[in-house]
PDB file of C-alpha atoms in Angstrom:
ATOM      1  CA  MET I  14      82.941  73.334 129.458  1.00 39.00           C
ATOM      2  CA  THR I  15      84.163  76.816 128.070  1.00 39.00           C
ATOM      3  CA  SER I  16      81.982  76.661 125.138  1.00 41.00           C
ATOM      4  CA  ALA I  17      78.758  76.628 127.592  1.00 41.00           C
ATOM      5  CA  SER I  18      79.747  78.611 129.793  1.00 42.00           C
ATOM      6  CA  ALA I  19      80.357  81.617 127.262  1.00 41.00           C
ATOM      7  CA  SER I  20      77.034  80.490 125.693  1.00 44.00           C
ATOM      8  CA  ASN I  21      75.016  80.856 129.352  1.00 47.00           C
ATOM      9  CA  ASP I  22      76.581  84.448 129.563  1.00 48.00           C
ATOM     10  CA  THR I  23      75.603  85.269 126.258  1.00 50.00           C
ATOM     11  CA  ALA I  24      72.018  84.415 127.243  1.00 55.00           C
ATOM     12  CA  PHE I  25      72.072  86.088 130.448  1.00 72.00           C
ATOM     13  CA  HIS I  26      73.562  89.384 129.055  1.00 80.00           C
ATOM     14  CA  PRO I  27      73.755  89.792 125.251  1.00 87.00           C
ATOM     15  CA  SER I  28      76.816  91.062 123.644  1.00 89.00           C
ATOM     16  CA  THR I  29      74.872  93.469 121.916  1.00 92.00           C
ATOM     17  CA  PHE I  30      71.562  94.897 121.464  1.00 94.00           C
ATOM     18  CA  ILE I  31      69.458  96.503 118.385  1.00 93.00           C
ATOM     19  CA  LEU I  32      67.899  99.666 118.475  1.00 94.00           C
ATOM     20  CA  LEU I  33      65.133  99.167 115.582  1.00 91.00           C
ATOM     21  CA  GLY I  34      64.379 102.651 115.272  1.00 90.00           C
ATOM     22  CA  ILE I  35      61.017 104.147 114.670  1.00 90.00           C
ATOM     23  CA  PRO I  36      58.741 101.295 114.259  1.00 85.00           C
ATOM     24  CA  GLY I  37      57.051 101.622 110.991  1.00 82.00           C
ATOM     25  CA  MET I  38      58.596 104.451 110.104  1.00 84.00           C
ATOM     26  CA  GLN I  39      61.986 102.464 108.755  1.00 83.00           C
ATOM     27  CA  ASP I  40      61.072 103.722 104.648  1.00 85.00           C
ATOM     28  CA  GLN I  41      61.362 107.140 106.191  1.00 87.00           C
ATOM     29  CA  HIS I  42      63.870 107.229 108.266  1.00 90.00           C
ATOM     30  CA  VAL I  43      66.412 109.172 106.003  1.00 91.00           C
ATOM     31  CA  TRP I  44      63.950 112.197 105.967  1.00 93.00           C
ATOM     32  CA  VAL I  45      62.784 112.032 109.104  1.00 90.00           C
ATOM     33  CA  ALA I  46      66.578 112.430 110.813  1.00 93.00           C
ATOM     34  CA  ILE I  47      66.690 115.956 108.949  1.00 94.00           C
ATOM     35  CA  PRO I  48      63.994 117.810 111.612  1.00 93.00           C
ATOM     36  CA  PHE I  49      65.766 115.671 113.884  1.00 93.00           C
ATOM     37  CA  CYS I  50      69.602 117.006 113.365  1.00 95.00           C
ATOM     38  CA  SER I  51      68.089 120.710 112.175  1.00 95.00           C
ATOM     39  CA  MET I  52      66.816 120.953 116.363  1.00 94.00           C
ATOM     40  CA  TYR I  53      69.906 119.367 117.675  1.00 95.00           C
ATOM     41  CA  ILE I  54      72.239 121.724 115.669  1.00 95.00           C
ATOM     42  CA  LEU I  55      69.832 124.630 116.839  1.00 93.00           C
ATOM     43  CA  ALA I  56      70.098 123.191 120.705  1.00 94.00           C
ATOM     44  CA  LEU I  57      73.889 123.099 120.220  1.00 95.00           C
ATOM     45  CA  VAL I  58      74.457 126.610 119.249  1.00 92.00           C
ATOM     46  CA  GLY I  59      71.787 128.071 121.238  1.00 90.00           C
ATOM     47  CA  ASN I  60      72.910 126.063 124.330  1.00 92.00           C
ATOM     48  CA  SER I  61      76.424 127.011 123.610  1.00 92.00           C
ATOM     49  CA  ALA I  62      75.952 131.064 123.020  1.00 88.00           C
ATOM     50  CA  ILE I  63      74.237 131.234 126.560  1.00 89.00           C
ATOM     51  CA  LEU I  64      76.890 129.496 128.479  1.00 90.00           C
ATOM     52  CA  TYR I  65      79.620 131.569 126.539  1.00 88.00           C
ATOM     53  CA  ILE I  66      77.948 135.005 126.613  1.00 87.00           C
ATOM     54  CA  ILE I  67      77.501 133.878 130.818  1.00 87.00           C
ATOM     55  CA  LEU I  68      80.553 132.568 131.736  1.00 88.00           C
ATOM     56  CA  THR I  69      82.353 135.607 129.648  1.00 86.00           C
ATOM     57  CA  ASP I  70      80.844 138.286 131.152  1.00 82.00           C
ATOM     58  CA  ARG I  71      80.942 138.966 134.800  1.00 82.00           C
ATOM     59  CA  SER I  72      78.355 141.128 135.623  1.00 80.00           C
ATOM     60  CA  LEU I  73      75.613 138.420 134.410  1.00 81.00           C
ATOM     61  CA  HIS I  74      77.378 136.076 137.110  1.00 83.00           C
ATOM     62  CA  GLU I  75      74.146 136.525 139.375  1.00 84.00           C
ATOM     63  CA  PRO I  76      71.642 133.727 140.452  1.00 85.00           C
ATOM     64  CA  MET I  77      69.507 133.317 137.932  1.00 84.00           C
ATOM     65  CA  TYR I  78      72.183 133.236 135.131  1.00 86.00           C
ATOM     66  CA  LEU I  79      73.922 130.859 137.144  1.00 89.00           C
ATOM     67  CA  PHE I  80      71.036 128.421 137.243  1.00 90.00           C
ATOM     68  CA  LEU I  81      70.703 129.136 133.217  1.00 89.00           C
ATOM     69  CA  CYS I  82      73.964 128.139 132.792  1.00 91.00           C
ATOM     70  CA  LEU I  83      73.309 124.549 134.643  1.00 93.00           C
ATOM     71  CA  LEU I  84      70.321 124.526 132.227  1.00 92.00           C
ATOM     72  CA  SER I  85      72.256 124.769 129.259  1.00 93.00           C
ATOM     73  CA  VAL I  86      75.017 121.944 130.425  1.00 95.00           C
ATOM     74  CA  THR I  87      71.669 119.704 130.978  1.00 95.00           C
ATOM     75  CA  ASP I  88      70.163 120.243 127.808  1.00 94.00           C
ATOM     76  CA  LEU I  89      73.447 119.863 125.758  1.00 95.00           C
ATOM     77  CA  VAL I  90      74.131 116.512 127.684  1.00 95.00           C
ATOM     78  CA  LEU I  91      70.421 115.496 127.673  1.00 93.00           C
ATOM     79  CA  CYS I  92      70.277 115.907 123.324  1.00 93.00           C
ATOM     80  CA  SER I  93      74.248 114.579 122.460  1.00 94.00           C
ATOM     81  CA  THR I  94      73.138 111.566 124.711  1.00 94.00           C
ATOM     82  CA  THR I  95      70.730 110.041 121.992  1.00 94.00           C
ATOM     83  CA  LEU I  96      71.112 112.177 118.845  1.00 94.00           C
ATOM     84  CA  PRO I  97      73.900 111.344 117.608  1.00 94.00           C
ATOM     85  CA  LYS I  98      73.378 107.368 118.014  1.00 94.00           C
ATOM     86  CA  MET I  99      69.890 108.360 116.566  1.00 94.00           C
ATOM     87  CA  LEU I 100      71.110 109.868 113.468  1.00 94.00           C
ATOM     88  CA  THR I 101      73.263 107.103 112.820  1.00 94.00           C
ATOM     89  CA  ILE I 102      70.345 104.883 112.966  1.00 94.00           C
ATOM     90  CA  PHE I 103      68.765 107.129 110.536  1.00 93.00           C
ATOM     91  CA  TRP I 104      71.252 107.601 108.077  1.00 94.00           C
ATOM     92  CA  LEU I 105      73.975 104.726 108.477  1.00 92.00           C
ATOM     93  CA  ARG I 106      71.502 102.246 109.213  1.00 90.00           C
ATOM     94  CA  SER I 107      74.210 101.788 112.298  1.00 92.00           C
ATOM     95  CA  HIS I 108      71.447  99.880 114.476  1.00 92.00           C
ATOM     96  CA  MET I 109      73.563  97.663 116.905  1.00 95.00           C
ATOM     97  CA  ILE I 110      74.866  98.969 120.019  1.00 95.00           C
ATOM     98  CA  SER I 111      76.843  97.013 122.925  1.00 95.00           C
ATOM     99  CA  TYR I 112      74.744  95.726 126.097  1.00 95.00           C
ATOM    100  CA  HIS I 113      77.344  98.146 128.177  1.00 95.00           C
ATOM    101  CA  GLY I 114      77.260 100.990 125.315  1.00 95.00           C
ATOM    102  CA  CYS I 115      73.038 100.709 126.084  1.00 95.00           C
ATOM    103  CA  LEU I 116      72.980 100.930 130.053  1.00 96.00           C
ATOM    104  CA  THR I 117      75.374 103.608 129.763  1.00 96.00           C
ATOM    105  CA  GLN I 118      73.136 105.477 127.958  1.00 96.00           C
ATOM    106  CA  MET I 119      70.254 104.433 129.683  1.00 96.00           C
ATOM    107  CA  PHE I 120      71.868 105.782 132.669  1.00 96.00           C
ATOM    108  CA  PHE I 121      72.595 109.114 131.430  1.00 96.00           C
ATOM    109  CA  VAL I 122      69.263 109.618 129.508  1.00 94.00           C
ATOM    110  CA  HIS I 123      67.472 109.123 133.068  1.00 94.00           C
ATOM    111  CA  THR I 124      70.177 110.639 135.446  1.00 95.00           C
ATOM    112  CA  VAL I 125      70.483 114.115 133.306  1.00 95.00           C
ATOM    113  CA  PHE I 126      66.507 114.280 132.734  1.00 93.00           C
ATOM    114  CA  ALA I 127      66.018 113.613 136.425  1.00 94.00           C
ATOM    115  CA  THR I 128      68.690 116.429 137.305  1.00 95.00           C
ATOM    116  CA  GLU I 129      67.228 119.036 134.413  1.00 93.00           C
ATOM    117  CA  SER I 130      64.136 118.476 136.462  1.00 94.00           C
ATOM    118  CA  ALA I 131      65.695 119.395 139.816  1.00 94.00           C
ATOM    119  CA  VAL I 132      67.263 122.813 137.553  1.00 94.00           C
ATOM    120  CA  LEU I 133      63.857 123.501 136.383  1.00 93.00           C
ATOM    121  CA  LEU I 134      62.306 123.604 140.077  1.00 93.00           C
ATOM    122  CA  ALA I 135      65.856 125.466 141.481  1.00 93.00           C
ATOM    123  CA  MET I 136      64.796 128.059 138.833  1.00 90.00           C
ATOM    124  CA  ALA I 137      61.079 128.339 139.679  1.00 91.00           C
ATOM    125  CA  PHE I 138      62.456 128.538 143.663  1.00 91.00           C
ATOM    126  CA  ASP I 139      65.082 131.508 141.986  1.00 90.00           C
ATOM    127  CA  ARG I 140      61.724 133.436 140.691  1.00 86.00           C
ATOM    128  CA  TYR I 141      59.346 133.087 143.795  1.00 89.00           C
ATOM    129  CA  VAL I 142      62.455 134.454 145.763  1.00 90.00           C
ATOM    130  CA  ALA I 143      63.364 137.451 143.540  1.00 85.00           C
ATOM    131  CA  ILE I 144      59.580 138.383 143.075  1.00 84.00           C
ATOM    132  CA  CYS I 145      57.779 137.158 146.579  1.00 85.00           C
ATOM    133  CA  ARG I 146      61.115 138.134 149.012  1.00 86.00           C
ATOM    134  CA  PRO I 147      63.293 140.198 146.859  1.00 84.00           C
ATOM    135  CA  LEU I 148      64.704 142.065 149.730  1.00 85.00           C
ATOM    136  CA  HIS I 149      66.018 138.440 151.061  1.00 85.00           C
ATOM    137  CA  TYR I 150      67.233 137.503 147.412  1.00 87.00           C
ATOM    138  CA  THR I 151      70.940 138.097 147.508  1.00 85.00           C
ATOM    139  CA  SER I 152      71.003 136.525 151.349  1.00 86.00           C
ATOM    140  CA  VAL I 153      68.990 133.651 150.872  1.00 87.00           C
ATOM    141  CA  LEU I 154      70.777 132.672 147.243  1.00 88.00           C
ATOM    142  CA  ASN I 155      74.221 133.470 147.829  1.00 86.00           C
ATOM    143  CA  ALA I 156      77.099 131.818 145.725  1.00 84.00           C
ATOM    144  CA  THR I 157      77.616 128.847 148.342  1.00 88.00           C
ATOM    145  CA  VAL I 158      73.887 127.434 148.216  1.00 91.00           C
ATOM    146  CA  ILE I 159      73.619 128.198 144.683  1.00 91.00           C
ATOM    147  CA  GLY I 160      76.574 125.909 144.326  1.00 90.00           C
ATOM    148  CA  LYS I 161      75.288 123.287 147.015  1.00 93.00           C
ATOM    149  CA  ILE I 162      71.831 123.160 144.716  1.00 94.00           C
ATOM    150  CA  GLY I 163      73.994 122.523 142.177  1.00 93.00           C
ATOM    151  CA  LEU I 164      75.236 119.705 143.645  1.00 95.00           C
ATOM    152  CA  ALA I 165      72.288 118.342 145.137  1.00 95.00           C
ATOM    153  CA  CYS I 166      70.673 118.085 141.423  1.00 95.00           C
ATOM    154  CA  VAL I 167      73.401 116.135 140.200  1.00 94.00           C
ATOM    155  CA  ALA I 168      73.601 113.958 143.140  1.00 95.00           C
ATOM    156  CA  ARG I 169      69.757 113.329 143.423  1.00 94.00           C
ATOM    157  CA  GLY I 170      69.971 112.230 139.950  1.00 93.00           C
ATOM    158  CA  LEU I 171      73.081 109.724 140.394  1.00 95.00           C
ATOM    159  CA  LEU I 172      70.996 108.520 143.363  1.00 95.00           C
ATOM    160  CA  PHE I 173      67.848 107.803 142.052  1.00 94.00           C
ATOM    161  CA  VAL I 174      69.097 106.457 138.597  1.00 95.00           C
ATOM    162  CA  PHE I 175      71.799 104.301 139.870  1.00 95.00           C
ATOM    163  CA  PRO I 176      69.031 101.042 140.773  1.00 95.00           C
ATOM    164  CA  PHE I 177      68.031 101.372 137.393  1.00 96.00           C
ATOM    165  CA  VAL I 178      71.641  99.895 136.320  1.00 95.00           C
ATOM    166  CA  ILE I 179      71.689  96.894 139.253  1.00 95.00           C
ATOM    167  CA  LEU I 180      68.125  96.172 138.533  1.00 95.00           C
ATOM    168  CA  ILE I 181      68.512  95.643 134.595  1.00 95.00           C
ATOM    169  CA  GLU I 182      71.858  93.538 135.685  1.00 93.00           C
ATOM    170  CA  ARG I 183      70.106  90.967 137.567  1.00 92.00           C
ATOM    171  CA  LEU I 184      67.879  90.278 134.334  1.00 92.00           C
ATOM    172  CA  PRO I 185      68.193  87.488 132.146  1.00 92.00           C
ATOM    173  CA  PHE I 186      68.382  87.801 128.397  1.00 89.00           C
ATOM    174  CA  CYS I 187      67.199  84.954 126.386  1.00 84.00           C
ATOM    175  CA  GLY I 188      66.800  85.631 123.201  1.00 77.00           C
ATOM    176  CA  ASN I 189      65.380  88.811 122.155  1.00 78.00           C
ATOM    177  CA  HIS I 190      68.045  91.659 121.605  1.00 88.00           C
ATOM    178  CA  ILE I 191      66.278  93.769 119.232  1.00 90.00           C
ATOM    179  CA  ILE I 192      64.807  97.414 120.990  1.00 92.00           C
ATOM    180  CA  HIS I 193      61.838  99.475 119.265  1.00 89.00           C
ATOM    181  CA  HIS I 194      63.564 102.604 119.815  1.00 91.00           C
ATOM    182  CA  THR I 195      65.627 104.790 118.750  1.00 93.00           C
ATOM    183  CA  TYR I 196      67.692 104.745 122.248  1.00 94.00           C
ATOM    184  CA  CYS I 197      68.328 102.842 125.022  1.00 94.00           C
ATOM    185  CA  GLU I 198      65.618 103.463 128.408  1.00 92.00           C
ATOM    186  CA  HIS I 199      64.877 101.739 131.349  1.00 93.00           C
ATOM    187  CA  MET I 200      61.820  99.888 130.683  1.00 90.00           C
ATOM    188  CA  GLY I 201      62.801  99.557 127.115  1.00 89.00           C
ATOM    189  CA  ILE I 202      65.476  97.171 127.994  1.00 93.00           C
ATOM    190  CA  ALA I 203      63.438  95.193 130.550  1.00 93.00           C
ATOM    191  CA  LYS I 204      60.655  94.190 128.396  1.00 90.00           C
ATOM    192  CA  LEU I 205      63.033  92.395 126.786  1.00 92.00           C
ATOM    193  CA  ALA I 206      63.962  90.039 129.970  1.00 92.00           C
ATOM    194  CA  CYS I 207      62.500  86.625 130.176  1.00 89.00           C
ATOM    195  CA  ALA I 208      62.126  86.739 134.073  1.00 89.00           C
ATOM    196  CA  SER I 209      59.663  88.849 136.208  1.00 90.00           C
ATOM    197  CA  ILE I 210      60.496  93.201 135.428  1.00 92.00           C
ATOM    198  CA  LYS I 211      57.943  93.523 138.264  1.00 92.00           C
ATOM    199  CA  PRO I 212      60.712  95.476 140.936  1.00 93.00           C
ATOM    200  CA  ASN I 213      61.663  97.609 137.486  1.00 93.00           C
ATOM    201  CA  THR I 214      58.240  98.618 137.072  1.00 90.00           C
ATOM    202  CA  ILE I 215      57.342  99.111 140.527  1.00 92.00           C
ATOM    203  CA  TYR I 216      60.615 101.025 141.134  1.00 94.00           C
ATOM    204  CA  GLY I 217      60.301 103.004 137.679  1.00 90.00           C
ATOM    205  CA  LEU I 218      56.578 104.034 138.238  1.00 88.00           C
ATOM    206  CA  THR I 219      58.006 105.031 142.424  1.00 90.00           C
ATOM    207  CA  VAL I 220      60.943 107.262 141.017  1.00 90.00           C
ATOM    208  CA  ALA I 221      58.613 109.540 138.103  1.00 86.00           C
ATOM    209  CA  LEU I 222      55.684 109.650 140.376  1.00 85.00           C
ATOM    210  CA  SER I 223      57.525 110.907 143.794  1.00 86.00           C
ATOM    211  CA  VAL I 224      60.527 112.276 142.359  1.00 88.00           C
ATOM    212  CA  THR I 225      59.712 114.242 139.198  1.00 88.00           C
ATOM    213  CA  GLY I 226      56.094 114.276 140.397  1.00 89.00           C
ATOM    214  CA  MET I 227      56.770 116.074 143.461  1.00 93.00           C
ATOM    215  CA  ASP I 228      59.117 118.273 141.042  1.00 93.00           C
ATOM    216  CA  VAL I 229      56.286 119.295 139.210  1.00 93.00           C
ATOM    217  CA  ILE I 230      53.874 119.753 142.100  1.00 93.00           C
ATOM    218  CA  LEU I 231      56.388 122.341 143.769  1.00 94.00           C
ATOM    219  CA  ILE I 232      56.951 124.041 140.563  1.00 93.00           C
ATOM    220  CA  ALA I 233      53.241 124.824 139.968  1.00 92.00           C
ATOM    221  CA  THR I 234      53.268 125.805 143.695  1.00 93.00           C
ATOM    222  CA  SER I 235      56.074 128.091 143.158  1.00 92.00           C
ATOM    223  CA  TYR I 236      54.434 129.783 139.769  1.00 90.00           C
ATOM    224  CA  GLY I 237      51.227 129.869 141.653  1.00 90.00           C
ATOM    225  CA  LEU I 238      52.488 131.842 144.304  1.00 90.00           C
ATOM    226  CA  ILE I 239      54.123 134.177 141.851  1.00 88.00           C
ATOM    227  CA  LEU I 240      51.344 135.059 139.733  1.00 85.00           C
ATOM    228  CA  HIS I 241      49.572 135.673 143.140  1.00 85.00           C
ATOM    229  CA  ALA I 242      52.226 138.296 143.876  1.00 84.00           C
ATOM    230  CA  VAL I 243      52.070 139.654 140.589  1.00 82.00           C
ATOM    231  CA  LEU I 244      48.314 140.077 140.450  1.00 80.00           C
ATOM    232  CA  ARG I 245      49.013 142.621 143.195  1.00 80.00           C
ATOM    233  CA  LEU I 246      51.106 144.731 141.617  1.00 73.00           C
ATOM    234  CA  PRO I 247      49.864 148.545 140.647  1.00 74.00           C
ATOM    235  CA  SER I 248      51.122 148.849 137.004  1.00 74.00           C
ATOM    236  CA  LYS I 249      49.720 146.912 134.504  1.00 74.00           C
ATOM    237  CA  ASP I 250      52.720 146.685 132.016  1.00 76.00           C
ATOM    238  CA  ALA I 251      54.598 145.347 135.071  1.00 70.00           C
ATOM    239  CA  GLN I 252      51.673 142.472 135.246  1.00 74.00           C
ATOM    240  CA  PHE I 253      51.991 142.212 131.581  1.00 75.00           C
ATOM    241  CA  ARG I 254      55.791 141.286 131.602  1.00 72.00           C
ATOM    242  CA  ALA I 255      55.699 139.047 134.659  1.00 73.00           C
ATOM    243  CA  PHE I 256      52.857 137.322 132.895  1.00 73.00           C
ATOM    244  CA  SER I 257      54.422 136.958 129.692  1.00 71.00           C
ATOM    245  CA  THR I 258      57.903 135.646 131.054  1.00 70.00           C
ATOM    246  CA  CYS I 259      56.029 133.011 133.357  1.00 76.00           C
ATOM    247  CA  GLY I 260      53.712 132.460 130.477  1.00 75.00           C
ATOM    248  CA  ALA I 261      56.795 131.165 128.196  1.00 74.00           C
ATOM    249  CA  HIS I 262      58.399 129.394 131.389  1.00 78.00           C
ATOM    250  CA  ILE I 263      55.428 127.243 132.098  1.00 83.00           C
ATOM    251  CA  CYS I 264      54.960 126.530 128.339  1.00 80.00           C
ATOM    252  CA  VAL I 265      58.899 125.039 128.178  1.00 81.00           C
ATOM    253  CA  ILE I 266      58.080 123.346 131.704  1.00 86.00           C
ATOM    254  CA  LEU I 267      54.500 121.393 129.807  1.00 86.00           C
ATOM    255  CA  VAL I 268      56.767 120.567 127.091  1.00 84.00           C
ATOM    256  CA  PHE I 269      59.365 118.796 129.123  1.00 88.00           C
ATOM    257  CA  TYR I 270      57.100 116.927 131.386  1.00 90.00           C
ATOM    258  CA  ILE I 271      54.236 116.113 129.250  1.00 87.00           C
ATOM    259  CA  PRO I 272      55.967 114.047 126.828  1.00 85.00           C
ATOM    260  CA  ALA I 273      58.062 112.600 129.423  1.00 84.00           C
ATOM    261  CA  PHE I 274      54.877 111.380 131.570  1.00 85.00           C
ATOM    262  CA  PHE I 275      53.063 110.253 128.403  1.00 84.00           C
ATOM    263  CA  SER I 276      56.525 108.376 127.326  1.00 81.00           C
ATOM    264  CA  PHE I 277      56.749 106.986 131.367  1.00 79.00           C
ATOM    265  CA  PHE I 278      53.138 105.676 131.218  1.00 79.00           C
ATOM    266  CA  THR I 279      53.126 104.730 127.757  1.00 78.00           C
ATOM    267  CA  HIS I 280      55.619 101.729 128.466  1.00 69.00           C
ATOM    268  CA  ARG I 281      53.375 100.349 131.903  1.00 68.00           C
ATOM    269  CA  PHE I 282      50.066 100.956 130.678  1.00 71.00           C
ATOM    270  CA  GLY I 283      49.593 102.655 127.218  1.00 62.00           C
ATOM    271  CA  HIS I 284      49.471  98.966 124.903  1.00 70.00           C
ATOM    272  CA  ARG I 285      46.684 100.597 122.408  1.00 78.00           C
ATOM    273  CA  VAL I 286      49.383 103.452 121.810  1.00 78.00           C
ATOM    274  CA  PRO I 287      50.574 103.396 118.051  1.00 84.00           C
ATOM    275  CA  PRO I 288      54.827 102.256 118.402  1.00 83.00           C
ATOM    276  CA  HIS I 289      55.764 105.570 116.235  1.00 83.00           C
ATOM    277  CA  VAL I 290      53.768 108.164 118.343  1.00 85.00           C
ATOM    278  CA  HIS I 291      55.409 106.620 121.596  1.00 84.00           C
ATOM    279  CA  ILE I 292      58.598 106.902 119.817  1.00 89.00           C
ATOM    280  CA  VAL I 293      58.259 109.990 118.418  1.00 87.00           C
ATOM    281  CA  LEU I 294      57.146 111.637 121.374  1.00 85.00           C
ATOM    282  CA  ALA I 295      59.685 110.135 123.703  1.00 86.00           C
ATOM    283  CA  ASN I 296      62.580 111.965 120.998  1.00 89.00           C
ATOM    284  CA  LEU I 297      60.915 115.285 121.556  1.00 86.00           C
ATOM    285  CA  TYR I 298      61.095 115.441 125.494  1.00 83.00           C
ATOM    286  CA  LEU I 299      64.801 114.713 125.141  1.00 88.00           C
ATOM    287  CA  LEU I 300      64.792 117.341 122.295  1.00 91.00           C
ATOM    288  CA  LEU I 301      62.531 120.084 122.328  1.00 90.00           C
ATOM    289  CA  PRO I 302      63.209 121.616 125.546  1.00 90.00           C
ATOM    290  CA  PRO I 303      67.088 121.950 124.680  1.00 92.00           C
ATOM    291  CA  VAL I 304      66.036 123.739 121.482  1.00 92.00           C
ATOM    292  CA  LEU I 305      63.488 126.104 123.459  1.00 88.00           C
ATOM    293  CA  ASN I 306      65.158 126.857 126.734  1.00 86.00           C
ATOM    294  CA  PRO I 307      68.178 129.041 124.993  1.00 85.00           C
ATOM    295  CA  LEU I 308      64.970 130.974 123.679  1.00 83.00           C
ATOM    296  CA  VAL I 309      62.673 131.605 126.690  1.00 82.00           C
ATOM    297  CA  TYR I 310      64.899 131.238 129.500  1.00 76.00           C
ATOM    298  CA  GLY I 311      67.802 133.276 127.628  1.00 70.00           C
ATOM    299  CA  ILE I 312      67.115 135.837 124.689  1.00 65.00           C
ATOM    300  CA  ASN I 313      63.793 136.523 126.395  1.00 66.00           C
ATOM    301  CA  THR I 314      66.149 138.067 129.315  1.00 69.00           C
ATOM    302  CA  LYS I 315      67.161 141.712 128.311  1.00 67.00           C
ATOM    303  CA  GLN I 316      70.430 141.291 129.398  1.00 69.00           C
ATOM    304  CA  ILE I 317      71.370 138.419 127.742  1.00 72.00           C
ATOM    305  CA  ARG I 318      69.753 139.663 124.757  1.00 67.00           C
ATOM    306  CA  LEU I 319      71.399 142.701 124.392  1.00 68.00           C
ATOM    307  CA  LYS I 320      75.020 140.943 124.933  1.00 67.00           C
ATOM    308  CA  LEU I 321      73.617 138.878 121.668  1.00 64.00           C
ATOM    309  CA  PHE I 322      72.548 142.277 119.670  1.00 61.00           C
ATOM    310  CA  SER I 323      76.257 144.067 121.060  1.00 63.00           C
ATOM    311  CA  CYS I 324      78.168 140.477 119.419  1.00 57.00           C
ATOM    312  CA  PHE I 325      76.323 140.189 116.526  1.00 51.00           C
ATOM    313  CA  MET I 326      77.040 144.363 115.604  1.00 51.00           C
ATOM    314  CA  TRP I 327      80.690 144.214 116.177  1.00 52.00           C
ATOM    315  CA  ARG I 328      81.046 141.041 114.196  1.00 52.00           C
ATOM    316  CA  ARG I 329      79.144 143.193 111.322  1.00 52.00           C
TER     317      ARG I 329
END
């Protein structure tokens, strides 16, 4: 009786999953890991430097820099949730991950992605107020409001992603425990189930379109209003600086959202997309933004650039 019960539990929820890596590129895993590892190191160094500079310099304790701190924290968690395990798959051939470890990784991947999306929206709102409503900037974005916005970003991610765990827990897994991916994500796990995953598909699409999609619309609206205000500036030099800054921000935002939406919709509709293309892009949307954000939002900011330069000169 005990043996039969254990067998049924194993069939319903396996003890482990196997992360295959990048399908069709197993022979190149060792070499593919090198650029991924290099980008991971750059992300760790860049975001850690931004955090250190802002937290140790009281003159930078302003709304824009506090939002940048929150962005750096989410970037560090986002890439660290997947990259270490991916590198052990590529270099050590450690493909196994426990069932609960897989669910934990899935939960953090989606929660931190949703949180970062909300942070990017908050930063777009910050730039809108600074440029379009400069006289109200300090009153609108005071320390209390910033704290509430930060908590709301995290709480929203937790609220919308926790049902993913419940939806996976209800599914039985009968035999196939191989995930054709480098990390655990909601639909990648759900597709292994031997039951209907229609609720998973519907809820996943609903979250992607209503939550993340709404963030994209509001960010685009903010930058549209910013650009409209910039065009009315009398100075061509001021216009050029504003356009270059907004352009850089928009490029990073596109790098964050385009691969993410590509991955979301490929799981549901992209049956003709080669698996290795899907997996590589799914990794890039978790890795490229943490590499680029410190450069675009940090070093591109005059105060942080001067602080980095002064630190470098002092060390010399």
